[in-house]
Amino acid sequence: MRILIIISFFFSCTQNIIAQPRPALEITHLTGNFYIYKTYNLYQGSYTPANAMYLITNKGAILFDTPWDETQFQPLLDSIEHKHHKKVIMIIATHSHEDRAGGFGFYNKKHTPTYSTKLTDEILKKDNKPRPSRTFENDTTFTIGGHKFQTCYAGEGHTKDNIVIWFPKERILYGGCLIKSIEAKKLGFTGEANLQQWPKTLNKLKQRYPSPSYIITGHDNWRSTKSIDHTLELLK
């Protein structure tokens, strides 16, 4: 009887997952030439959103992290070209997980330059996953198509390789999964986290980038600038 109940529960959960329609690609204007795009994948039995961003420059579009949903790799390119008449010329991943670097293999085949830090590249190599075509130092300033941005490695947190990206003119802090949404009630996946170092890393960011106009979190609602403080509370 117990086995029948377990089997029944398993099939009920499976049917619920299958019944859920996977949400489509969502693109939202942030400010100026910046856009937040959202894709979904299964996490703990339900479709969960991952936030990423792209910037339109004079040279073309720059992606900050790849889609989490592999079915959206090409539709994202198509959407950008249709909406902005620009091709993607550069992709930067903020750490090695699938919701950030999972599209490297696809975009490498399309000969779109992909980038990560050397540490992220080492992790991808160790895990036998597609690697970036190019690497950079942890703290690097890029100037492309009239826009300047800076990558920053402040320390370990969600992962040992997580970086953030700062846009000084617009005061945008693209935090990725290092910073949790104001809606988050838990830290999410912590299998590779450094829980002792994470608060120190966040406090370094607060000192280095005071009063950002926007903080883009890795998942869920990204519209609050109190998300770093909220993440610190979750880490207590």
Short mmCIF file of C-alpha atoms in Angstrom, two decimals, residues 5-181:
data_model
loop_
_atom_site.label_atom_id
_atom_site.label_comp_id
_atom_site.label_asym_id
_atom_site.label_seq_id
_atom_site.Cartn_x
_atom_site.Cartn_y
_atom_site.Cartn_z
CA ILE A 5 0.98 5.81 -2.42
CA ILE A 6 4.58 6.78 -3.26
CA ILE A 7 4.10 5.87 -6.93
CA SER A 8 0.85 7.83 -7.05
CA PHE A 9 2.54 10.86 -5.49
CA PHE A 10 5.43 10.64 -7.98
CA PHE A 11 3.13 10.56 -10.99
CA SER A 12 1.04 13.41 -9.54
CA CYS A 13 4.17 15.59 -9.17
CA THR A 14 5.37 14.63 -12.65
CA GLN A 15 2.02 15.54 -14.19
CA ASN A 16 2.02 18.88 -12.39
CA ILE A 17 5.48 19.73 -13.80
CA ILE A 18 4.50 18.66 -17.31
CA ALA A 19 1.26 20.61 -17.06
CA GLN A 20 3.10 23.84 -16.28
CA PRO A 21 3.70 25.81 -19.47
CA ARG A 22 7.25 27.12 -19.65
CA PRO A 23 7.07 30.92 -19.65
CA ALA A 24 8.45 32.60 -22.74
CA LEU A 25 11.32 35.06 -23.02
CA GLU A 26 10.49 38.40 -21.39
CA ILE A 27 12.28 41.66 -22.21
CA THR A 28 11.84 44.82 -20.13
CA HIS A 29 13.39 48.24 -20.73
CA LEU A 30 15.56 49.32 -17.79
CA THR A 31 16.96 52.73 -18.71
CA GLY A 32 18.61 54.27 -21.75
CA ASN A 33 20.05 51.45 -23.87
CA PHE A 34 19.77 48.82 -21.13
CA TYR A 35 17.25 45.98 -21.13
CA ILE A 36 16.53 43.19 -18.65
CA TYR A 37 15.64 39.86 -20.16
CA LYS A 38 14.14 36.98 -18.22
CA THR A 39 14.13 33.26 -19.01
CA TYR A 40 12.83 30.31 -17.00
CA ASN A 41 13.93 26.83 -16.03
CA LEU A 42 12.83 24.15 -13.58
CA TYR A 43 14.08 24.50 -10.01
CA GLN A 44 12.63 22.37 -7.23
CA GLY A 45 9.65 21.38 -9.35
CA SER A 46 8.53 24.76 -10.69
CA TYR A 47 9.64 27.18 -13.37
CA THR A 48 11.89 29.83 -11.85
CA PRO A 49 12.96 33.07 -13.56
CA ALA A 50 16.57 34.07 -14.17
CA ASN A 51 17.35 37.72 -14.83
CA ALA A 52 20.02 38.80 -17.27
CA MET A 53 20.71 42.01 -19.17
CA TYR A 54 21.76 43.35 -22.53
CA LEU A 55 23.13 46.71 -23.63
CA ILE A 56 22.71 48.26 -27.07
CA THR A 57 25.86 50.07 -28.23
CA ASN A 58 27.00 51.71 -31.45
CA LYS A 59 28.91 48.53 -32.28
CA GLY A 60 26.15 46.05 -31.44
CA ALA A 61 24.51 44.36 -28.45
CA ILE A 62 26.33 43.03 -25.39
CA LEU A 63 24.79 40.23 -23.32
CA PHE A 64 25.47 39.97 -19.62
CA ASP A 65 24.86 36.27 -18.95
CA THR A 66 23.17 33.79 -21.28
CA PRO A 67 19.56 32.55 -21.11
CA TRP A 68 18.81 29.80 -18.59
CA ASP A 69 16.40 28.21 -21.05
CA GLU A 70 18.26 26.68 -24.00
CA THR A 71 15.16 27.02 -26.20
CA GLN A 72 15.61 30.81 -25.94
CA PHE A 73 19.24 31.01 -27.11
CA GLN A 74 18.27 31.83 -30.69
CA PRO A 75 14.98 33.68 -29.97
CA LEU A 76 16.93 36.16 -27.84
CA LEU A 77 19.23 36.94 -30.76
CA ASP A 78 16.24 37.23 -33.08
CA SER A 79 14.39 39.52 -30.66
CA ILE A 80 17.38 41.86 -30.30
CA GLU A 81 17.91 42.04 -34.05
CA HIS A 82 14.20 42.64 -34.71
CA LYS A 83 13.82 45.26 -31.96
CA HIS A 84 17.13 47.10 -32.27
CA HIS A 85 18.53 46.09 -35.67
CA LYS A 86 21.76 45.04 -33.94
CA LYS A 87 23.66 41.80 -33.67
CA VAL A 88 25.13 40.47 -30.43
CA ILE A 89 28.87 41.14 -30.49
CA MET A 90 29.89 40.07 -26.98
CA ILE A 91 28.66 37.87 -24.12
CA ILE A 92 29.98 37.98 -20.55
CA ALA A 93 29.10 35.36 -17.92
CA THR A 94 29.22 36.36 -14.26
CA HIS A 95 29.91 32.82 -13.01
CA SER A 96 29.99 29.22 -14.18
CA HIS A 97 26.42 28.02 -13.47
CA GLU A 98 23.94 27.08 -16.20
CA ASP A 99 21.83 30.22 -15.67
CA ARG A 100 24.88 32.36 -16.50
CA ALA A 101 27.27 30.45 -18.77
CA GLY A 102 25.00 27.68 -20.01
CA GLY A 103 24.74 29.18 -23.49
CA PHE A 104 28.47 29.33 -24.21
CA GLY A 105 28.44 26.23 -26.38
CA PHE A 106 25.61 27.54 -28.56
CA TYR A 107 27.08 31.03 -28.98
CA ASN A 108 30.60 29.73 -29.58
CA LYS A 109 29.25 27.75 -32.53
CA LYS A 110 27.79 30.98 -33.89
CA HIS A 111 31.23 32.63 -33.51
CA THR A 112 29.92 35.22 -31.07
CA PRO A 113 32.75 36.21 -28.69
CA THR A 114 32.11 34.81 -25.21
CA TYR A 115 33.93 36.01 -22.11
CA SER A 116 34.45 35.06 -18.47
CA THR A 117 37.07 35.49 -15.79
CA LYS A 118 39.98 33.07 -15.79
CA LEU A 119 38.59 31.48 -12.62
CA THR A 120 35.21 30.80 -14.24
CA ASP A 121 36.99 29.35 -17.25
CA GLU A 122 38.97 27.01 -14.99
CA ILE A 123 35.77 25.79 -13.33
CA LEU A 124 34.06 25.18 -16.67
CA LYS A 125 37.12 23.30 -17.91
CA LYS A 126 37.18 21.14 -14.78
CA ASP A 127 33.45 20.38 -15.15
CA ASN A 128 33.90 19.56 -18.85
CA LYS A 129 31.44 22.26 -19.91
CA PRO A 130 31.65 24.71 -22.84
CA ARG A 131 34.19 27.40 -22.13
CA PRO A 132 34.44 31.06 -23.16
CA SER A 133 36.38 31.94 -26.27
CA ARG A 134 38.16 34.68 -24.30
CA THR A 135 39.01 35.44 -20.68
CA PHE A 136 39.80 38.56 -18.66
CA GLU A 137 41.17 39.50 -15.25
CA ASN A 138 38.73 39.76 -12.36
CA ASP A 139 38.67 43.57 -12.40
CA THR A 140 38.62 44.87 -15.96
CA THR A 141 37.27 48.02 -17.58
CA PHE A 142 35.66 47.67 -21.00
CA THR A 143 34.84 50.56 -23.34
CA ILE A 144 32.72 49.43 -26.28
CA GLY A 145 30.53 51.39 -28.65
CA GLY A 146 30.45 54.51 -26.50
CA HIS A 147 29.73 52.68 -23.22
CA LYS A 148 32.03 51.93 -20.30
CA PHE A 149 31.60 49.19 -17.71
CA GLN A 150 33.77 47.54 -15.08
CA THR A 151 33.86 43.94 -13.91
CA CYS A 152 34.56 43.42 -10.21
CA TYR A 153 35.47 40.37 -8.18
CA ALA A 154 34.88 41.32 -4.55
CA GLY A 155 35.26 37.82 -3.15
CA GLU A 156 33.44 34.52 -2.78
CA GLY A 157 29.72 34.30 -2.07
CA HIS A 158 27.09 32.40 -4.05
CA THR A 159 30.06 30.75 -5.79
CA LYS A 160 33.80 31.17 -5.56
CA ASP A 161 33.93 32.84 -8.99
CA ASN A 162 30.96 35.24 -8.90
CA ILE A 163 31.61 38.73 -10.27
CA VAL A 164 29.45 41.83 -10.58
CA ILE A 165 29.46 44.47 -13.31
CA TRP A 166 29.28 48.21 -12.67
CA PHE A 167 28.12 50.86 -15.13
CA PRO A 168 29.39 54.17 -13.68
CA LYS A 169 27.47 56.60 -15.86
CA GLU A 170 24.07 55.00 -15.25
CA ARG A 171 25.00 53.72 -11.75
CA ILE A 172 23.76 50.22 -12.55
CA LEU A 173 25.10 47.39 -10.41
CA TYR A 174 24.55 44.10 -12.22
CA GLY A 175 24.85 41.66 -9.33
CA GLY A 176 23.82 38.31 -10.77
CA CYS A 177 23.29 35.51 -8.27
CA LEU A 178 25.56 37.09 -5.68
CA ILE A 179 22.65 39.38 -4.77
CA LYS A 180 19.25 37.97 -3.83
CA SER A 181 15.95 39.57 -4.75
#
